[in-house]
Coordinates of C-alpha atoms in Angstrom, one line a residue:
M210 CA 56.3 52.9 -38.0
I211 CA 57.2 53.0 -34.4
L212 CA 57.0 49.9 -32.2
S213 CA 56.2 50.7 -28.5
I214 CA 56.4 48.5 -25.4
E215 CA 54.7 48.9 -22.0
S216 CA 55.5 46.7 -19.0
S217 CA 55.6 49.1 -16.0
C218 CA 53.3 47.0 -13.9
D219 CA 50.9 44.2 -14.7
D220 CA 49.9 44.8 -18.3
S221 CA 52.0 43.4 -21.2
S222 CA 51.4 45.6 -24.2
I223 CA 52.9 46.3 -27.6
A224 CA 51.7 48.7 -30.3
I225 CA 52.6 49.8 -33.8
T226 CA 51.9 53.4 -34.7
E227 CA 52.3 55.0 -38.2
I228 CA 54.4 58.1 -38.1
A229 CA 52.8 60.0 -41.0
T230 CA 49.1 59.4 -40.0
K231 CA 49.5 58.9 -36.2
K232 CA 47.2 55.9 -36.6
V233 CA 47.5 52.8 -34.4
L234 CA 47.9 50.0 -36.8
Y235 CA 48.4 47.3 -34.2
H236 CA 47.7 47.2 -30.5
K237 CA 47.6 44.3 -28.1
K238 CA 47.5 44.0 -24.3
I239 CA 47.6 40.9 -22.1
S240 CA 46.3 41.6 -18.6
Q241 CA 47.6 39.8 -15.5
E242 CA 44.5 40.6 -13.4
A243 CA 43.5 36.9 -13.0
E244 CA 46.9 35.8 -11.8
H245 CA 47.2 38.6 -9.2
S246 CA 43.6 38.6 -8.0
C247 CA 44.1 36.0 -5.4
Y248 CA 46.8 38.1 -3.7
G249 CA 44.7 41.3 -3.7
G250 CA 47.4 43.2 -5.6
V251 CA 50.3 42.9 -7.9
V252 CA 53.2 40.6 -6.9
P253 CA 56.3 42.1 -8.7
E254 CA 58.2 38.9 -9.3
L255 CA 55.1 37.1 -10.6
A256 CA 54.4 40.0 -12.9
S257 CA 58.0 39.9 -14.2
R258 CA 57.7 36.2 -15.1
L259 CA 54.4 36.8 -16.8
H260 CA 55.8 39.6 -18.9
A261 CA 58.7 37.3 -20.0
V262 CA 56.1 35.0 -21.5
A263 CA 53.5 37.5 -22.8
L264 CA 55.8 40.1 -24.5
P265 CA 57.5 37.7 -26.9
E266 CA 54.1 36.2 -27.7
I267 CA 52.8 39.6 -28.7
L268 CA 56.0 40.6 -30.5
A269 CA 55.8 37.6 -32.8
E270 CA 52.6 39.1 -34.2
T271 CA 54.3 42.3 -35.2
K272 CA 57.1 40.8 -37.3
P273 CA 55.4 41.8 -40.6
Y274 CA 56.1 45.5 -39.6
F275 CA 59.8 45.0 -38.8
D276 CA 61.0 46.3 -42.2
T277 CA 59.1 49.5 -41.8
L278 CA 60.2 50.4 -38.2
K279 CA 62.0 53.7 -37.7
A280 CA 62.3 53.5 -33.9
V281 CA 61.5 51.5 -30.8
A282 CA 59.9 53.2 -27.8
V283 CA 59.7 51.7 -24.3
T284 CA 58.5 52.7 -20.8
N285 CA 61.6 53.1 -18.6
Q286 CA 60.1 55.0 -15.6
P287 CA 58.4 55.0 -13.2
G288 CA 57.2 51.5 -12.4
L289 CA 58.2 48.2 -10.9
G290 CA 61.9 47.7 -11.6
V291 CA 61.6 44.0 -12.3
T292 CA 58.8 44.5 -14.8
L293 CA 60.3 47.6 -16.5
L294 CA 63.4 45.4 -17.1
E295 CA 61.4 43.0 -19.2
G296 CA 60.3 45.6 -21.7
I297 CA 63.6 47.4 -21.7
A298 CA 65.5 44.2 -22.5
M299 CA 63.2 43.6 -25.5
A300 CA 63.5 47.2 -26.7
K301 CA 67.3 47.3 -26.5
T302 CA 67.6 44.0 -28.4
L303 CA 65.2 45.2 -31.2
A304 CA 66.9 48.6 -31.5
S305 CA 70.3 47.1 -31.7
L306 CA 69.4 44.3 -34.2
L307 CA 67.4 46.5 -36.5
K308 CA 69.8 49.5 -36.1
I309 CA 67.1 52.0 -35.3
P310 CA 66.8 54.6 -32.6
L311 CA 65.5 53.9 -29.1
I312 CA 63.1 56.2 -27.4
P313 CA 62.7 56.0 -23.5
V314 CA 59.2 57.1 -22.4
H315 CA 58.2 58.4 -19.0
H316 CA 55.0 56.5 -18.1
L317 CA 53.1 59.5 -16.8
K318 CA 53.8 61.4 -20.0
G319 CA 52.4 58.4 -21.8
H320 CA 49.2 58.7 -19.9
I321 CA 49.0 62.4 -20.9
Y322 CA 49.5 61.5 -24.5
S323 CA 46.7 58.9 -24.3
L324 CA 44.5 62.0 -24.9
F325 CA 46.0 62.4 -28.4
I326 CA 46.0 58.9 -29.8
E327 CA 45.3 59.4 -33.5
K328 CA 44.9 63.1 -32.9
E329 CA 47.1 66.2 -32.9
T330 CA 48.5 67.4 -29.6
Q331 CA 46.8 70.3 -27.8
F332 CA 48.7 72.4 -25.3
P333 CA 48.6 74.0 -22.8
L334 CA 46.6 71.7 -20.6
L335 CA 45.9 71.1 -16.9
V336 CA 45.9 67.4 -16.3
L337 CA 44.6 65.3 -13.3
L338 CA 46.4 62.0 -13.4
I339 CA 44.8 59.3 -11.2
S340 CA 46.3 55.9 -11.5
G341 CA 47.4 52.9 -9.5
G342 CA 50.6 54.6 -8.5
H343 CA 50.0 58.4 -8.8
T344 CA 47.6 61.2 -8.0
Q345 CA 48.8 64.4 -9.5
I346 CA 47.7 67.6 -11.1
I347 CA 50.1 68.6 -13.9
R348 CA 50.5 71.8 -15.9
V349 CA 51.4 70.8 -19.4
E350 CA 52.8 73.7 -21.4
S351 CA 54.6 71.8 -24.2
F352 CA 56.3 68.5 -25.0
E353 CA 59.4 69.7 -23.1
H354 CA 57.8 71.4 -20.1
M355 CA 55.4 69.6 -17.8
E356 CA 55.2 70.7 -14.1
I357 CA 53.6 68.9 -11.2
L358 CA 51.4 71.3 -9.3
A359 CA 50.0 68.9 -6.8
T360 CA 50.8 65.3 -5.8
S361 CA 49.9 62.6 -3.4
M362 CA 51.4 62.6 0.1
D363 CA 50.8 58.9 0.5
D364 CA 48.4 56.4 -1.3
S365 CA 47.3 57.1 -4.8
V366 CA 43.6 57.0 -5.9
G367 CA 44.1 53.7 -7.7
E368 CA 46.0 52.2 -4.8
S369 CA 43.4 53.2 -2.2
F370 CA 40.6 51.7 -4.3
D371 CA 42.6 48.4 -4.5
K372 CA 43.3 48.3 -0.8
C373 CA 39.8 49.1 0.3
A374 CA 38.4 46.5 -2.1
K375 CA 40.8 44.0 -0.5
M376 CA 39.6 44.9 3.0
M377 CA 36.0 44.2 1.9
G378 CA 37.1 40.9 0.2
L379 CA 36.1 42.1 -3.2
G380 CA 39.3 41.0 -5.1
Y381 CA 41.6 42.8 -7.6
P382 CA 41.6 45.3 -9.3
G383 CA 39.5 47.2 -6.8
G384 CA 38.5 50.3 -8.9
P385 CA 36.0 48.7 -11.2
L386 CA 34.6 46.4 -8.4
I387 CA 34.0 49.3 -6.1
E388 CA 32.5 51.4 -8.9
Q389 CA 30.0 48.7 -9.8
L390 CA 29.0 48.0 -6.2
A391 CA 28.6 51.6 -5.4
L392 CA 25.8 51.8 -8.0
K393 CA 23.7 49.8 -5.6
G394 CA 24.8 51.6 -2.5
D395 CA 23.8 54.5 -0.3
E396 CA 26.7 57.0 -0.4
D397 CA 25.4 58.8 2.7
R398 CA 25.2 55.7 5.0
F399 CA 28.8 56.0 6.3
D400 CA 30.2 59.4 7.3
L401 CA 33.7 59.0 6.1
P402 CA 36.2 61.8 6.5
V403 CA 37.3 64.0 3.5
P404 CA 41.1 64.1 3.6
L405 CA 42.8 67.5 4.1
R406 CA 39.4 69.1 4.2
N407 CA 40.5 72.1 6.3
S408 CA 44.1 72.2 5.1
P409 CA 45.3 75.0 2.8
L410 CA 47.7 72.4 1.2
I411 CA 47.1 71.7 -2.5
A412 CA 48.0 68.1 -2.2
F413 CA 46.3 64.7 -2.0
S414 CA 46.2 62.2 0.9
L415 CA 44.1 59.0 1.1
S416 CA 45.8 57.0 3.9
G417 CA 43.4 58.5 6.5
L418 CA 40.4 57.7 4.5
K419 CA 41.6 54.2 3.8
N420 CA 42.0 53.7 7.6
A421 CA 38.5 55.0 8.2
V422 CA 37.2 52.3 5.8
R423 CA 39.2 49.7 7.7
L424 CA 37.6 50.8 11.0
V425 CA 34.1 50.5 9.4
V426 CA 34.9 47.0 8.1
E427 CA 36.1 45.9 11.6
K428 CA 33.0 47.4 13.2
L429 CA 30.8 45.4 10.9
G430 CA 32.6 42.2 11.8
G431 CA 35.1 41.9 9.0
A432 CA 34.6 41.2 5.3
S433 CA 33.2 37.7 5.9
E434 CA 30.4 39.1 8.1
M435 CA 29.5 42.1 5.8
S436 CA 26.3 41.8 3.7
E437 CA 26.4 42.7 0.1
Q438 CA 24.4 45.8 0.9
D439 CA 27.0 46.7 3.6
K440 CA 29.8 46.5 1.0
A441 CA 27.7 48.4 -1.6
D442 CA 27.0 51.2 0.9
L443 CA 30.7 51.4 2.0
S444 CA 31.9 51.4 -1.6
A445 CA 29.5 54.3 -2.4
S446 CA 30.5 56.2 0.7
F447 CA 34.2 55.7 0.0
Q448 CA 33.8 56.8 -3.6
K449 CA 31.9 59.9 -2.5
A450 CA 34.7 60.9 -0.1
V451 CA 37.4 60.4 -2.8
K452 CA 35.4 62.5 -5.1
R453 CA 34.9 65.4 -2.6
H454 CA 38.7 65.3 -1.8
L455 CA 39.7 65.4 -5.5
L456 CA 37.2 68.2 -6.3
Q457 CA 38.2 70.4 -3.3
K458 CA 41.9 70.3 -4.2
S459 CA 41.1 70.7 -7.9
K460 CA 39.1 73.8 -7.2
K461 CA 42.1 75.4 -5.5
V462 CA 44.2 74.8 -8.6
F463 CA 41.4 76.0 -11.0
A464 CA 41.3 79.3 -9.0
K465 CA 45.0 79.9 -9.7
E466 CA 45.4 78.5 -13.2
P467 CA 43.9 80.3 -16.2
I468 CA 44.3 77.4 -18.6
K469 CA 40.9 76.6 -20.0
D470 CA 41.5 73.0 -21.1
F471 CA 41.5 70.3 -18.4
A472 CA 42.0 66.6 -18.8
I473 CA 41.7 63.4 -16.6
V474 CA 44.0 60.5 -17.5
G475 CA 45.2 57.3 -15.9
G476 CA 43.4 54.0 -15.0
A477 CA 41.1 55.5 -12.4
S478 CA 39.9 58.1 -14.9
A479 CA 37.7 55.4 -16.4
N480 CA 35.5 55.8 -13.3
K481 CA 32.3 57.3 -14.6
Y482 CA 31.2 58.6 -11.2
L483 CA 34.4 60.7 -11.1
R484 CA 34.2 61.7 -14.7
N485 CA 30.6 63.0 -14.2
A486 CA 31.8 65.0 -11.1
Y487 CA 34.5 66.7 -13.1
E488 CA 32.2 67.5 -16.0
N489 CA 30.1 69.5 -13.5
L490 CA 33.2 71.1 -12.0
C491 CA 34.5 72.2 -15.4
K492 CA 31.2 73.8 -16.3
E493 CA 31.3 75.7 -13.0
F494 CA 34.8 77.1 -13.8
H495 CA 34.2 77.4 -17.6
K496 CA 36.8 74.9 -18.6
T497 CA 36.6 72.2 -21.3
L498 CA 37.0 68.7 -20.1
H499 CA 39.1 66.1 -22.1
V500 CA 39.2 62.4 -21.4
A501 CA 40.9 59.5 -23.1
P502 CA 38.9 56.7 -24.7
L503 CA 38.1 54.1 -22.1
Q504 CA 40.4 51.4 -23.7
Y505 CA 43.4 53.8 -23.4
C506 CA 42.8 54.9 -19.7
S507 CA 44.7 52.0 -18.2
D508 CA 48.4 51.1 -19.0
N509 CA 48.9 50.5 -22.7
A510 CA 51.5 50.6 -25.4
A511 CA 49.4 52.8 -27.7
M512 CA 49.9 55.8 -25.4
I513 CA 53.6 55.1 -25.3
G514 CA 53.7 55.0 -29.1
R515 CA 51.8 58.3 -29.3
Y516 CA 54.3 60.1 -27.1
A517 CA 57.1 58.5 -29.1
L518 CA 55.8 60.2 -32.3
D519 CA 56.5 63.6 -30.9
A520 CA 59.8 62.4 -29.4
Y521 CA 60.8 61.0 -32.8
A522 CA 60.0 64.3 -34.6
K523 CA 62.3 66.1 -32.1
K524 CA 65.0 63.3 -32.4
D525 CA 64.7 62.7 -28.7
F526 CA 66.6 59.4 -28.9
I527 CA 69.0 57.5 -26.6
D528 CA 71.8 55.0 -27.2
P529 CA 70.4 51.5 -26.4
E530 CA 73.2 50.9 -24.0
E531 CA 72.5 54.1 -22.0
I532 CA 68.9 53.5 -21.2
D533 CA 68.2 53.2 -17.5
I534 CA 65.4 52.0 -15.3
V535 CA 63.9 54.5 -12.8
S536 CA 61.6 52.7 -10.4
T537 CA 58.5 54.3 -8.7
K538 CA 60.5 54.6 -5.4
K539 CA 63.0 57.0 -7.1
Q540 CA 60.3 59.4 -8.2
Q541 CA 60.2 62.7 -6.3
A542 CA 57.1 64.9 -5.8
G543 CA 57.2 68.3 -7.4
M544 CA 59.8 67.3 -10.0
L545 CA 59.6 68.5 -13.6
L546 CA 58.6 65.5 -15.7

């Protein structure tokens, strides 16, 4: 078995994955959404303290598997430094005490491997990763070679959903709240700008769209003065602009890349409105769309464990004393993963 730990942001999660069958034998995640909701976003120090309570609680349930563990895997980048530290401290201790290898896992690679939980890997792939911290299109040629083709210049999709939801007084996390409200809204009521619409750049930018939403909220008198229909219409209009932006830039990549398999991963990939849009786009370009099961779209340890299976087969280990934290701020656009 491989025990995997995920603590890059506000979800405490541990999983046990069987090496031979690739089956997830145990998986548990404790969300911190309720604790952070009143702040409209994640408070790093609070998240760290909550991980310090939740991770040992989950780990206690996995003790029956300890005698069968062959490795420990843990997210070490990117993410919030203070929350990554909680998972890494636990992983280092376990690996040292049980005298088993430690596998560091890049969080974004984990999201890509969410597609293969209890399945064989399938490469090459084009992958759109849309999460709370990243918006990227990645060419995945193999376990060793993953190249970022397009990335965000500012706010990610998930971040922009959260911030716009906060402007409208909807709470946190913003993605599901906006998606549900948008079902009741008129997406054509507000003429919001499509970012980089006339730019040849193959990149993503949502700061201007976010600002346009702010101006509409102010024009309507602020969140407290907006009716439920105002919020529904603005949610639908915002979601439509995000969709058009993502599709326009994805089309440019599709025109250049011959790879026929395309996937959407990350927390925001659970958005059914965006999934449906990409289903139609893939039909237009004769590509096959792949998505992860909904329960594995957001941050979870099962995806970390699935990546670790391939890393274990390749003996991609690290000395527990040498593992390092790489926070989100240190990540560079265009880098090879």
